[in-house]
């Protein structure tokens, strides 16, 4: 399918983590790291055997994401990790991922290499130029990491926001450490944030 310029794959964009609530370890529900919207991506135009493979680049827009040469003027983001299946079932994206593209399975009636399919998967994307919402304190990205800031929504939920105060809401807490369990957080911890991974508890101090 890498040689097919007209092959279409339906993408769902997982927007930055500052867009939706996270749930602290004291909450009763798991938080979702980002809202989802629909977008359509034109298929690969001969730049690789796998659509949006690692180190390949995409254009960026509100309705379409197309695989393009990384040196081209249309290139906006690079794939830093690529996995098959659903994001909720697979490995997490790297910590400083800016956004995630969810690729729905497509089985076109024909293609030039005879494969005839784009498997379901997800691509972890990093913007080629700043801003990088996935960086510590950047106010977004699909993951909450050490160095990020959050504010309380009430009901045991928090939402990520930029640490420098440029977001819509001012930061109230900063995640200073990630640990395996709450008892390992420093004494200055005022809030426990569920961040997942091998050290799933984020220790946050007030600002």
Coordinates of C-alpha atoms in Angstrom, one line a residue, residues 10-185:
X10 CA -9.7 7.1 8.5
X11 CA -7.9 8.8 11.4
X12 CA -9.1 9.8 14.8
X13 CA -7.0 12.5 16.4
X14 CA -6.3 12.3 20.1
X15 CA -5.9 15.9 21.0
X16 CA -3.6 17.3 23.7
X17 CA -4.1 16.2 27.3
X18 CA -5.1 19.6 28.4
X19 CA -8.4 19.2 26.7
X20 CA -10.0 16.6 28.9
X21 CA -10.0 15.5 32.5
X22 CA -7.6 13.1 34.3
X23 CA -8.7 11.3 37.4
X24 CA -6.6 11.4 40.6
X25 CA -5.8 8.2 42.4
X26 CA -8.5 8.9 44.8
X27 CA -11.2 9.0 42.1
X28 CA -13.5 6.2 41.2
X29 CA -13.1 6.3 37.4
X30 CA -10.2 6.1 35.0
X31 CA -9.5 9.4 33.2
X32 CA -9.3 9.7 29.4
X33 CA -6.2 11.5 28.1
X34 CA -7.8 13.7 25.4
X35 CA -10.9 14.2 23.4
X36 CA -11.4 12.6 20.1
X37 CA -12.5 14.0 16.8
X38 CA -12.8 12.5 13.3
X39 CA -10.4 13.3 10.5
X40 CA -9.6 11.8 7.1
X41 CA -6.0 11.1 6.0
X42 CA -5.0 10.6 2.4
X43 CA -2.9 7.4 2.0
X44 CA 0.8 7.1 1.6
X45 CA 2.3 8.5 -1.6
X46 CA 5.2 6.1 -1.9
X47 CA 7.2 7.2 1.1
X48 CA 7.2 3.9 2.9
X49 CA 5.8 0.4 3.0
X50 CA 3.8 1.2 6.1
X51 CA 1.5 4.2 6.3
X52 CA 3.0 6.7 8.8
X53 CA 5.8 4.5 10.0
X54 CA 8.4 5.6 12.5
X55 CA 10.4 8.7 11.3
X56 CA 7.9 9.5 8.6
X57 CA 6.1 12.8 8.6
X58 CA 2.6 14.0 8.1
X59 CA 1.0 17.3 7.1
X60 CA -1.3 18.9 9.7
X61 CA -4.8 20.3 9.4
X62 CA -8.2 20.2 10.9
X63 CA -9.7 17.7 8.4
X64 CA -6.8 15.7 6.9
X65 CA -3.4 14.3 7.7
X66 CA -1.4 13.1 4.7
X67 CA 2.0 11.3 4.7
X68 CA 4.5 13.7 3.2
X69 CA 8.3 13.9 2.8
X70 CA 9.9 15.2 6.1
X71 CA 12.0 17.7 4.2
X72 CA 9.0 19.2 2.4
X73 CA 7.3 22.4 3.3
X74 CA 4.1 20.6 4.1
X75 CA 5.7 18.4 6.8
X76 CA 4.4 19.4 10.3
X77 CA 4.9 16.4 12.6
X78 CA 7.1 13.2 12.7
X79 CA 6.1 9.7 13.9
X80 CA 8.1 8.9 17.0
X81 CA 6.4 5.5 17.6
X82 CA 3.9 3.4 15.7
X83 CA 1.8 0.5 17.0
X84 CA -0.9 -1.8 15.6
X85 CA -4.2 -2.2 17.4
X86 CA -6.0 0.2 19.7
X87 CA -4.1 2.7 21.7
X88 CA -5.9 1.6 24.9
X89 CA -4.6 -1.9 24.4
X90 CA -1.1 -1.2 23.2
X91 CA 2.1 0.3 24.5
X92 CA 1.9 4.0 25.7
X93 CA 3.4 6.7 23.5
X94 CA 6.7 8.2 24.5
X95 CA 6.4 10.7 27.3
X96 CA 6.9 13.8 25.2
X97 CA 4.5 12.9 22.4
X98 CA 2.5 16.0 21.3
X99 CA -0.5 14.2 19.9
X100 CA -1.7 10.7 18.7
X101 CA -3.3 9.7 15.4
X102 CA -5.6 6.7 15.6
X103 CA -5.8 4.9 12.3
X104 CA -8.9 2.9 11.6
X105 CA -8.5 -0.3 9.6
X106 CA -9.2 0.1 5.9
X107 CA -9.5 -2.6 3.2
X108 CA -9.7 -0.9 -0.2
X109 CA -10.8 -2.9 -3.3
X110 CA -7.4 -2.5 -4.9
X111 CA -3.9 -1.1 -4.4
X112 CA -0.7 -1.2 -6.3
X113 CA 1.4 -3.5 -4.0
X114 CA -1.4 -6.1 -3.6
X115 CA -1.6 -5.7 0.2
X116 CA -5.1 -4.2 0.0
X117 CA -5.2 -3.1 3.6
X118 CA -4.3 -0.4 6.2
X119 CA -4.3 -2.2 9.6
X120 CA -5.8 -0.5 12.7
X121 CA -3.2 1.2 14.7
X122 CA -1.9 4.5 16.2
X123 CA 0.9 6.9 15.5
X124 CA 2.6 8.9 18.3
X125 CA 3.4 12.3 16.8
X126 CA 5.9 15.0 17.6
X127 CA 5.6 18.5 16.1
X128 CA 8.6 19.4 13.9
X129 CA 8.5 23.0 15.3
X130 CA 7.4 24.4 18.7
X131 CA 5.1 24.6 20.5
X132 CA 5.5 21.1 22.0
X133 CA 2.5 20.5 24.3
X134 CA 3.9 17.1 25.2
X135 CA 7.0 18.6 26.9
X136 CA 7.0 18.8 30.7
X137 CA 4.8 21.8 31.7
X138 CA 3.6 22.3 28.1
X139 CA 0.0 21.9 29.0
X140 CA -1.0 19.0 26.7
X141 CA 0.1 15.8 25.1
X142 CA -1.6 12.4 25.5
X143 CA 0.3 11.7 28.8
X144 CA 0.7 13.5 32.1
X145 CA 4.4 13.4 33.1
X146 CA 6.7 14.7 35.8
X147 CA 7.0 18.5 35.3
X148 CA 3.3 18.9 34.2
X149 CA 0.9 21.2 35.9
X150 CA -2.8 20.6 36.6
X151 CA -5.8 22.3 38.1
X152 CA -8.7 20.8 40.0
X153 CA -12.1 20.2 38.4
X154 CA -13.7 19.0 41.6
X155 CA -15.0 15.5 42.2
X156 CA -11.5 14.0 42.3
X157 CA -10.6 15.1 38.8
X158 CA -7.8 17.4 37.5
X159 CA -7.0 18.7 34.1
X160 CA -3.6 19.6 32.7
X161 CA -2.6 23.2 31.9
X162 CA 0.5 25.1 31.0
X163 CA 2.8 25.7 33.9
X164 CA 3.7 29.2 32.7
X165 CA 0.1 30.3 33.1
X166 CA -0.5 30.8 29.3
X167 CA -3.4 28.3 29.3
X168 CA -7.1 29.0 29.8
X169 CA -6.8 28.1 33.5
X170 CA -3.9 28.9 35.9
X171 CA -2.0 25.9 37.3
X172 CA -2.7 24.9 40.8
X173 CA -0.4 21.9 41.3
X174 CA 2.8 20.6 39.7
X175 CA 3.7 16.9 39.4
X176 CA 7.2 16.6 40.9
X177 CA 7.7 12.9 41.1
X178 CA 6.3 9.6 39.7
X179 CA 6.2 6.6 42.1
X180 CA 4.8 3.1 42.4
X181 CA 2.5 3.9 45.3
X182 CA 1.4 7.0 47.2
X183 CA 3.4 6.3 50.4
X184 CA 6.6 7.0 48.4
X185 CA 5.5 10.6 47.5

